[in-house]
Amino acid sequence: MSDEEDISGPPPSARGRRQSVCAEPFNPNAVEDEDTPKVVNPKTDEQRTRLQNALKRLFLFKRLDMEQTSEVMDAMFERKVTAEEKVIEQGDDGDNFYVIDGGKFDIFVNEKNVGSYNEEGSFGELALMYNTPRAASIVATTDATIWGLDRATFRRIMLVAAFKKRKMYEEFLETVPIFSSLERYERMTLADGLYSEKFSDGATIITQGEEADKFYLVERGEVSIKMQKDDDVKEVAHLQKGGYFGELALVTKKERAASAYAVGDVTLACLDVGAFERLLGPCMDIMKRNFTNYEEQLVKIFGTSLNLTDVRT
Ligand code: CMP
Ligand code: CMP
C-alpha cells in the first residue's frame, strides 16, 4: 500500500452507527491539530521508568521516532483507578487513550464481556482514531494504574502510524482462512504486531533444524516447504497467498521441522514469537489440529511417521 492511500473513515463495525458530534473526516496526509500547544505533565524519575516500561511492549509506540516518543511521554499523565471503576463507557465521546501500567480490566461490548487485559496493553484508541463513540466499556477488576494521553496529542503524533499498519494488513487478514474465527478487533491488534519481509526467488526463508523466532503468513507469491529425511529432500507443502507456516516449532518449542523457500518474489507478513503467543490464542486449536494433517502428509511422502509433536492438548 502506498503511504498516500486514503485511509479515512470509520471501521466497518462502526459504520452506520451514531457518529460523535465532533466527527471530522480524517486526512492522514494533513498535519492534524498542528496548533495545539505541547502538553507537558511533569514526572518523577520513578514515574518515567515505569512509563517507559509500559510503552516498550506496545506496538503502537514502536513506530515513533525519538522526538515523538519523548513528546508523547511528556504528555502522558498517571491515573490511579480503583477496582470496579469504569474507565471508559461505551457510547461516550473519546477523550483519552490509555496504556496499562498495572492492574486488570474487563472489556464489555453491549454489556457482554468480550475479553480482558491482564497487567499490560492499551485501550481507547478507536474513538480517537475514527471519531466514533467508544466501542466498548472498560472496567477495572483490580486496583490499577494507567497512563492517559490526551486526544489532541494522540491524533497529532500517533494517528498516522496507528492507521497505516491496521489499514495495510486489514484486508489481507480478512482473506486468511486461519483467522476467520478472529473478531474484527482481534484482527486489528494482530495487524499492529505484523511486519513485512521480502524474499526473492529461491531465497531460504527458514532452515530445517534451526531455532524458531517467528511465524509467517504469505502476503504475495508462493512458498515451497521442503523436508529432509536422511538423504531424501521432498516438498511437503506449497503455500500461496493467505497460507501460513512456521507455527509448528513455536508451538512445540522444537526446532524447525522443515525448510521454506521463496518461489518467485515473495512478501511475507511476520509475527514475532511473543506476539504470536499473545495474539493467536484464539487460533491455536485450529493450528494444533492441523498438525495431524502434517503427520499424515509425511507418512504419505516418506512412508514413515515422524512424530512431529507431542503437544496436542
Ligand atoms: P475505544 O472505542 O476508544 O474505547 C473502548 C476501547 O476498548 C476501544 O477503543 C478499544 O481500544 C478497546 N477494545 C478492546 N476490545 C474491543 C472490542 N472487541 N471491540 C471494540 N473495542 C475494543
Ligand atoms: P516449523 O516447524 O516452525 O517450520 C517449518 C514449517 O513448515 C512448519 O513449522 C510448518 O508450518 C510447515 N509445514 C508445512 N507442511 C508441513 C509438514 N507436512 N510437516 C511439517 N511442517 C510442515
Short mmCIF file of C-alpha atoms and ligand atoms in Angstrom, two decimals:
data_model
loop_
_atom_site.label_atom_id
_atom_site.label_comp_id
_atom_site.label_asym_id
_atom_site.label_seq_id
_atom_site.Cartn_x
_atom_site.Cartn_y
_atom_site.Cartn_z
CA MET A 1 0.00 0.00 0.00
CA SER A 2 1.31 3.46 -0.76
CA ASP A 3 1.66 5.96 2.05
CA GLU A 4 -0.78 8.23 0.27
CA GLU A 5 -3.65 5.79 0.13
CA ASP A 6 -6.88 7.14 1.55
CA ILE A 7 -7.28 5.62 4.96
CA SER A 8 -10.16 7.76 6.12
CA GLY A 9 -13.45 6.60 7.56
CA PRO A 10 -14.51 4.52 10.49
CA PRO A 11 -14.05 0.75 10.65
CA PRO A 12 -16.93 -1.27 9.14
CA SER A 13 -18.29 -2.24 12.54
CA ALA A 14 -18.68 1.43 13.44
CA ARG A 15 -20.20 2.44 10.09
CA GLY A 16 -23.86 3.25 10.22
CA ARG A 17 -23.73 3.83 13.95
CA ARG A 18 -24.22 7.17 15.58
CA GLN A 19 -21.21 9.32 14.88
CA SER A 20 -19.99 11.54 17.68
CA VAL A 21 -20.95 15.19 17.37
CA CYS A 22 -17.38 16.18 16.68
CA ALA A 23 -16.94 13.76 13.75
CA GLU A 24 -14.24 15.19 11.50
CA PRO A 25 -13.04 13.48 8.34
CA PHE A 26 -9.52 12.15 8.73
CA ASN A 27 -6.89 13.05 6.22
CA PRO A 28 -3.68 11.31 7.24
CA ASN A 29 -1.61 13.48 4.94
CA ALA A 30 -2.59 16.69 6.66
CA VAL A 31 -0.75 17.57 9.81
CA GLU A 32 -3.50 17.48 12.36
CA ASP A 33 -4.02 19.82 15.27
CA GLU A 34 -0.76 21.50 14.37
CA ASP A 35 -1.50 24.49 16.52
CA THR A 36 -2.38 22.65 19.69
CA PRO A 37 0.17 23.52 22.38
CA LYS A 38 2.51 20.78 23.54
CA VAL A 39 1.21 19.16 26.69
CA VAL A 40 3.71 18.56 29.48
CA ASN A 41 2.79 16.65 32.63
CA PRO A 42 5.92 16.64 34.84
CA LYS A 43 7.04 13.25 36.14
CA THR A 44 9.44 11.90 38.71
CA ASP A 45 12.28 9.61 37.57
CA GLU A 46 10.41 6.68 39.06
CA GLN A 47 7.30 7.53 37.04
CA ARG A 48 9.31 7.92 33.84
CA THR A 49 10.89 4.50 34.29
CA ARG A 50 7.51 2.89 34.86
CA LEU A 51 6.04 4.66 31.85
CA GLN A 52 8.97 3.64 29.64
CA ASN A 53 8.48 0.01 30.64
CA ALA A 54 4.76 0.14 29.92
CA LEU A 55 5.32 1.72 26.48
CA LYS A 56 8.14 -0.61 25.46
CA ARG A 57 5.77 -3.50 25.00
CA LEU A 58 3.28 -1.66 22.80
CA PHE A 59 3.37 -1.96 19.01
CA LEU A 60 1.72 1.43 18.56
CA PHE A 61 4.80 3.11 20.07
CA LYS A 62 7.44 1.16 18.23
CA ARG A 63 6.99 3.18 15.07
CA LEU A 64 7.55 6.57 16.70
CA ASP A 65 10.92 8.31 16.41
CA MET A 66 12.79 9.53 19.50
CA GLU A 67 11.36 13.03 19.39
CA GLN A 68 7.79 11.76 19.02
CA THR A 69 8.30 9.26 21.82
CA SER A 70 9.57 11.91 24.16
CA GLU A 71 6.69 14.26 23.30
CA VAL A 72 4.18 11.50 23.97
CA MET A 73 5.89 10.63 27.25
CA ASP A 74 5.83 14.25 28.36
CA ALA A 75 2.12 14.50 27.60
CA MET A 76 1.05 11.32 29.36
CA PHE A 77 -0.41 11.54 32.85
CA GLU A 78 -0.73 8.96 35.58
CA ARG A 79 -4.18 7.90 36.76
CA LYS A 80 -4.97 5.61 39.69
CA VAL A 81 -8.07 3.51 39.27
CA THR A 82 -9.94 1.51 41.91
CA ALA A 83 -11.43 -1.95 41.41
CA GLU A 84 -14.84 -1.85 39.67
CA GLU A 85 -14.26 1.66 38.32
CA LYS A 86 -15.50 2.14 34.75
CA VAL A 87 -12.64 3.85 32.92
CA ILE A 88 -14.44 4.02 29.58
CA GLU A 89 -18.18 3.90 28.93
CA GLN A 90 -19.34 2.53 25.60
CA GLY A 91 -21.10 5.25 23.57
CA ASP A 92 -19.24 8.20 25.16
CA ASP A 93 -17.10 10.55 23.11
CA GLY A 94 -13.39 9.75 23.27
CA ASP A 95 -11.17 11.94 25.44
CA ASN A 96 -8.02 9.96 26.22
CA PHE A 97 -6.06 6.94 25.05
CA TYR A 98 -4.80 4.73 27.91
CA VAL A 99 -1.79 2.49 28.48
CA ILE A 100 -1.89 -0.01 31.34
CA ASP A 101 0.88 0.30 33.92
CA GLY A 102 -0.55 -2.39 36.20
CA GLY A 103 -3.89 -3.99 37.02
CA LYS A 104 -6.64 -5.94 35.32
CA PHE A 105 -9.61 -4.83 33.26
CA ASP A 106 -12.67 -6.39 31.62
CA ILE A 107 -13.93 -5.35 28.19
CA PHE A 108 -17.69 -5.17 27.58
CA VAL A 109 -19.45 -4.66 24.26
CA ASN A 110 -23.21 -4.22 24.66
CA GLU A 111 -22.86 -5.46 28.23
CA LYS A 112 -21.27 -8.72 27.09
CA ASN A 113 -17.79 -9.49 28.39
CA VAL A 114 -15.68 -9.90 25.25
CA GLY A 115 -12.22 -10.04 26.79
CA SER A 116 -9.84 -8.67 29.38
CA TYR A 117 -6.48 -7.01 29.87
CA ASN A 118 -4.03 -8.55 32.30
CA GLU A 119 -1.34 -6.13 33.58
CA GLU A 120 -0.41 -4.86 30.10
CA GLY A 121 -1.74 -3.42 26.88
CA SER A 122 -3.60 -0.28 25.83
CA PHE A 123 -7.15 0.77 25.03
CA GLY A 124 -9.22 3.72 23.94
CA GLU A 125 -7.57 4.32 20.58
CA LEU A 126 -10.61 3.56 18.37
CA ALA A 127 -12.76 6.56 19.29
CA LEU A 128 -9.78 8.86 18.82
CA MET A 129 -8.73 7.32 15.51
CA TYR A 130 -12.13 7.22 13.87
CA ASN A 131 -14.02 9.97 15.69
CA THR A 132 -16.66 7.47 16.72
CA PRO A 133 -18.27 6.88 20.11
CA ARG A 134 -16.43 4.50 22.44
CA ALA A 135 -16.87 0.99 21.01
CA ALA A 136 -16.61 -0.82 24.35
CA SER A 137 -16.72 -0.24 28.11
CA ILE A 138 -13.57 -0.87 30.12
CA VAL A 139 -13.97 -1.74 33.79
CA ALA A 140 -11.14 -2.28 36.28
CA THR A 141 -11.35 -5.63 38.08
CA THR A 142 -8.48 -4.77 40.46
CA ASP A 143 -6.98 -1.53 41.70
CA ALA A 144 -4.91 -0.35 38.77
CA THR A 145 -2.62 2.34 37.38
CA ILE A 146 -2.96 3.65 33.84
CA TRP A 147 -1.26 6.32 31.76
CA GLY A 148 -3.54 8.66 29.82
CA LEU A 149 -2.74 10.52 26.61
CA ASP A 150 -4.99 13.38 25.56
CA ARG A 151 -6.91 13.20 22.32
CA ALA A 152 -5.07 16.07 20.59
CA THR A 153 -1.59 14.65 21.24
CA PHE A 154 -2.74 11.17 20.25
CA ARG A 155 -4.12 12.44 16.95
CA ARG A 156 -1.18 14.71 16.20
CA ILE A 157 1.53 12.14 16.84
CA MET A 158 0.16 8.63 16.87
CA LEU A 159 -2.71 8.64 14.44
CA VAL A 160 -0.91 8.15 11.15
CA ALA A 161 1.27 5.34 12.48
CA ALA A 162 -1.70 3.60 14.05
CA PHE A 163 -3.86 3.84 10.94
CA LYS A 164 -1.27 2.82 8.43
CA LYS A 165 -0.45 -0.52 9.93
CA ARG A 166 -4.03 -1.55 10.59
CA LYS A 167 -5.25 -0.47 7.18
CA MET A 168 -2.32 -2.10 5.43
CA TYR A 169 -2.99 -5.56 6.83
CA GLU A 170 -6.72 -5.39 7.46
CA GLU A 171 -7.96 -6.53 4.04
CA PHE A 172 -5.26 -9.15 3.78
CA LEU A 173 -6.05 -10.63 7.19
CA GLU A 174 -9.72 -10.93 6.24
CA THR A 175 -8.70 -13.29 3.43
CA VAL A 176 -6.56 -15.56 5.62
CA PRO A 177 -8.62 -18.70 6.37
CA ILE A 178 -6.90 -19.46 9.69
CA PHE A 179 -8.07 -16.08 11.04
CA SER A 180 -11.72 -16.40 10.08
CA SER A 181 -12.52 -17.22 13.71
CA LEU A 182 -10.97 -13.95 14.95
CA GLU A 183 -13.15 -10.99 15.85
CA ARG A 184 -12.56 -7.87 13.83
CA TYR A 185 -10.92 -6.12 16.78
CA GLU A 186 -8.59 -9.10 17.28
CA ARG A 187 -7.54 -8.81 13.63
CA MET A 188 -6.78 -5.12 14.16
CA THR A 189 -4.50 -5.78 17.12
CA LEU A 190 -2.88 -8.59 15.16
CA ALA A 191 -2.16 -6.08 12.38
CA ASP A 192 -0.37 -3.88 14.95
CA GLY A 193 2.15 -6.67 15.51
CA LEU A 194 2.83 -7.67 11.90
CA TYR A 195 5.72 -6.52 9.74
CA SER A 196 6.56 -7.44 6.15
CA GLU A 197 9.68 -9.15 4.82
CA LYS A 198 10.54 -9.67 1.15
CA PHE A 199 12.40 -12.60 -0.39
CA SER A 200 13.48 -13.09 -3.99
CA ASP A 201 13.05 -16.28 -5.99
CA GLY A 202 14.84 -19.25 -4.44
CA ALA A 203 15.79 -17.48 -1.17
CA THR A 204 15.76 -19.53 2.02
CA ILE A 205 13.19 -18.23 4.49
CA ILE A 206 13.67 -20.81 7.23
CA THR A 207 16.05 -23.73 7.58
CA GLN A 208 15.14 -27.14 8.95
CA GLY A 209 16.76 -27.78 12.32
CA GLU A 210 17.21 -24.11 13.26
CA GLU A 211 15.67 -22.39 16.25
CA ALA A 212 12.37 -20.64 15.66
CA ASP A 213 11.65 -17.00 16.40
CA LYS A 214 8.70 -16.04 14.21
CA PHE A 215 5.55 -17.01 12.38
CA TYR A 216 4.83 -16.24 8.71
CA LEU A 217 1.83 -15.51 6.50
CA VAL A 218 2.13 -15.43 2.72
CA GLU A 219 1.08 -11.95 1.59
CA ARG A 220 2.28 -12.27 -2.01
CA GLY A 221 3.91 -15.02 -4.05
CA GLU A 222 4.41 -18.70 -3.23
CA VAL A 223 6.44 -20.66 -0.72
CA SER A 224 7.75 -24.20 -1.02
CA ILE A 225 8.17 -26.20 2.20
CA LYS A 226 10.76 -28.94 1.87
CA MET A 227 11.77 -31.55 4.38
CA GLN A 228 14.95 -33.55 4.52
CA LYS A 229 14.87 -37.06 5.96
CA ASP A 230 18.14 -38.93 5.77
CA ASP A 231 19.36 -38.16 2.21
CA ASP A 232 15.90 -37.57 0.90
CA VAL A 233 14.62 -33.99 0.35
CA LYS A 234 10.98 -33.66 -0.64
CA GLU A 235 8.44 -30.88 -0.98
CA VAL A 236 5.84 -31.40 1.76
CA ALA A 237 3.72 -28.31 1.12
CA HIS A 238 3.34 -25.49 -1.40
CA LEU A 239 1.75 -22.36 0.00
CA GLN A 240 0.03 -19.44 -1.69
CA LYS A 241 -1.34 -16.08 -0.57
CA GLY A 242 -3.19 -16.49 2.74
CA GLY A 243 -1.23 -19.60 3.72
CA TYR A 244 0.82 -19.73 6.92
CA PHE A 245 3.88 -21.59 8.18
CA GLY A 246 6.42 -21.54 10.97
CA GLU A 247 3.86 -22.15 13.71
CA LEU A 248 4.86 -25.73 14.44
CA ALA A 249 8.21 -25.02 16.06
CA LEU A 250 6.77 -22.08 18.03
CA VAL A 251 4.01 -24.24 19.46
CA THR A 252 6.06 -27.39 20.10
CA LYS A 253 9.15 -25.40 21.20
CA LYS A 254 11.20 -27.67 18.97
CA GLU A 255 13.48 -26.83 16.07
CA ARG A 256 12.10 -26.06 12.60
CA ALA A 257 10.63 -29.27 11.16
CA ALA A 258 11.22 -28.23 7.54
CA SER A 259 12.81 -25.54 5.35
CA ALA A 260 10.89 -22.84 3.49
CA TYR A 261 11.93 -21.32 0.13
CA ALA A 262 10.57 -18.41 -1.91
CA VAL A 263 9.07 -19.38 -5.26
CA GLY A 264 9.22 -16.19 -7.33
CA ASP A 265 9.27 -12.89 -5.44
CA VAL A 266 7.57 -13.27 -2.11
CA THR A 267 6.26 -10.91 0.56
CA LEU A 268 5.58 -12.36 3.97
CA ALA A 269 3.80 -10.86 6.97
CA CYS A 270 5.75 -11.87 10.07
CA LEU A 271 4.86 -12.04 13.74
CA ASP A 272 7.50 -12.42 16.44
CA VAL A 273 7.15 -15.28 18.90
CA GLY A 274 5.94 -13.12 21.82
CA ALA A 275 3.18 -11.55 19.75
CA PHE A 276 2.32 -14.95 18.27
CA GLU A 277 1.75 -16.35 21.74
CA ARG A 278 -0.16 -13.31 22.92
CA LEU A 279 -2.35 -12.66 19.89
CA LEU A 280 -3.04 -16.02 18.31
CA GLY A 281 -4.51 -17.84 21.30
CA PRO A 282 -7.94 -17.98 19.62
CA CYS A 283 -6.47 -19.80 16.56
CA MET A 284 -4.29 -22.22 18.47
CA ASP A 285 -6.73 -25.12 18.43
CA ILE A 286 -7.14 -24.96 14.66
CA MET A 287 -3.38 -24.85 14.21
CA LYS A 288 -2.82 -27.79 16.52
CA ARG A 289 -5.50 -29.83 14.77
CA ASN A 290 -3.61 -29.28 11.54
CA PHE A 291 -0.51 -30.97 12.97
CA THR A 292 -2.29 -34.29 12.40
CA ASN A 293 -2.52 -33.38 8.70
CA TYR A 294 1.22 -32.67 8.62
CA GLU A 295 1.96 -36.07 10.09
CA GLU A 296 -0.39 -37.85 7.69
CA GLN A 297 1.22 -35.96 4.83
CA LEU A 298 4.67 -37.09 5.91
CA VAL A 299 3.58 -40.72 6.18
CA LYS A 300 2.38 -40.46 2.57
CA ILE A 301 5.55 -38.73 1.35
CA PHE A 302 8.26 -40.53 3.30
CA GLY A 303 6.35 -43.71 4.09
CA THR A 304 7.07 -43.38 7.80
CA SER A 305 5.71 -41.45 10.75
CA LEU A 306 7.94 -38.62 12.02
CA ASN A 307 6.19 -37.80 15.28
CA LEU A 308 6.37 -34.02 14.87
CA THR A 309 4.51 -33.15 18.00
CA ASP A 310 3.75 -34.22 21.47
CA VAL A 311 1.84 -31.07 22.36
CA ARG A 312 -1.67 -31.81 21.18
CA THR A 313 -3.56 -30.84 24.29
P1 CMP B 1 -12.47 2.97 22.14
O1 CMP B 1 -13.62 2.65 21.26
O2 CMP B 1 -11.87 4.32 22.01
O3 CMP B 1 -12.87 2.72 23.67
C1 CMP B 1 -13.12 1.38 24.09
C2 CMP B 1 -11.88 0.57 23.76
O4 CMP B 1 -11.94 -0.80 24.06
C3 CMP B 1 -11.62 0.56 22.26
O5 CMP B 1 -11.29 1.88 21.86
C4 CMP B 1 -10.54 -0.49 22.17
O6 CMP B 1 -9.29 0.09 22.49
C5 CMP B 1 -10.91 -1.44 23.31
N1 CMP B 1 -11.42 -2.74 22.86
C6 CMP B 1 -10.98 -3.94 23.29
N2 CMP B 1 -11.65 -4.94 22.74
C7 CMP B 1 -12.54 -4.39 21.92
C8 CMP B 1 -13.54 -4.94 21.03
N3 CMP B 1 -13.73 -6.25 20.92
N4 CMP B 1 -14.25 -4.07 20.31
C9 CMP B 1 -14.06 -2.75 20.43
N5 CMP B 1 -13.16 -2.18 21.25
C10 CMP B 1 -12.40 -2.98 21.99
P1 CMP B 2 8.08 -25.03 11.61
O1 CMP B 2 8.48 -26.38 12.05
O2 CMP B 2 8.14 -23.91 12.57
O3 CMP B 2 8.92 -24.64 10.31
C1 CMP B 2 8.67 -25.40 9.11
C2 CMP B 2 7.22 -25.27 8.77
O4 CMP B 2 6.77 -25.98 7.64
C3 CMP B 2 6.38 -25.85 9.90
O5 CMP B 2 6.55 -25.08 11.05
C4 CMP B 2 5.01 -25.86 9.26
O6 CMP B 2 4.43 -24.59 9.38
C5 CMP B 2 5.35 -26.04 7.76
N1 CMP B 2 4.87 -27.34 7.23
C6 CMP B 2 4.04 -27.50 6.17
N2 CMP B 2 3.78 -28.78 5.94
C7 CMP B 2 4.43 -29.47 6.88
C8 CMP B 2 4.55 -30.85 7.17
N3 CMP B 2 3.91 -31.80 6.44
N4 CMP B 2 5.29 -31.22 8.21
C9 CMP B 2 5.92 -30.30 8.95
N5 CMP B 2 5.87 -28.96 8.73
C10 CMP B 2 5.13 -28.54 7.70
#
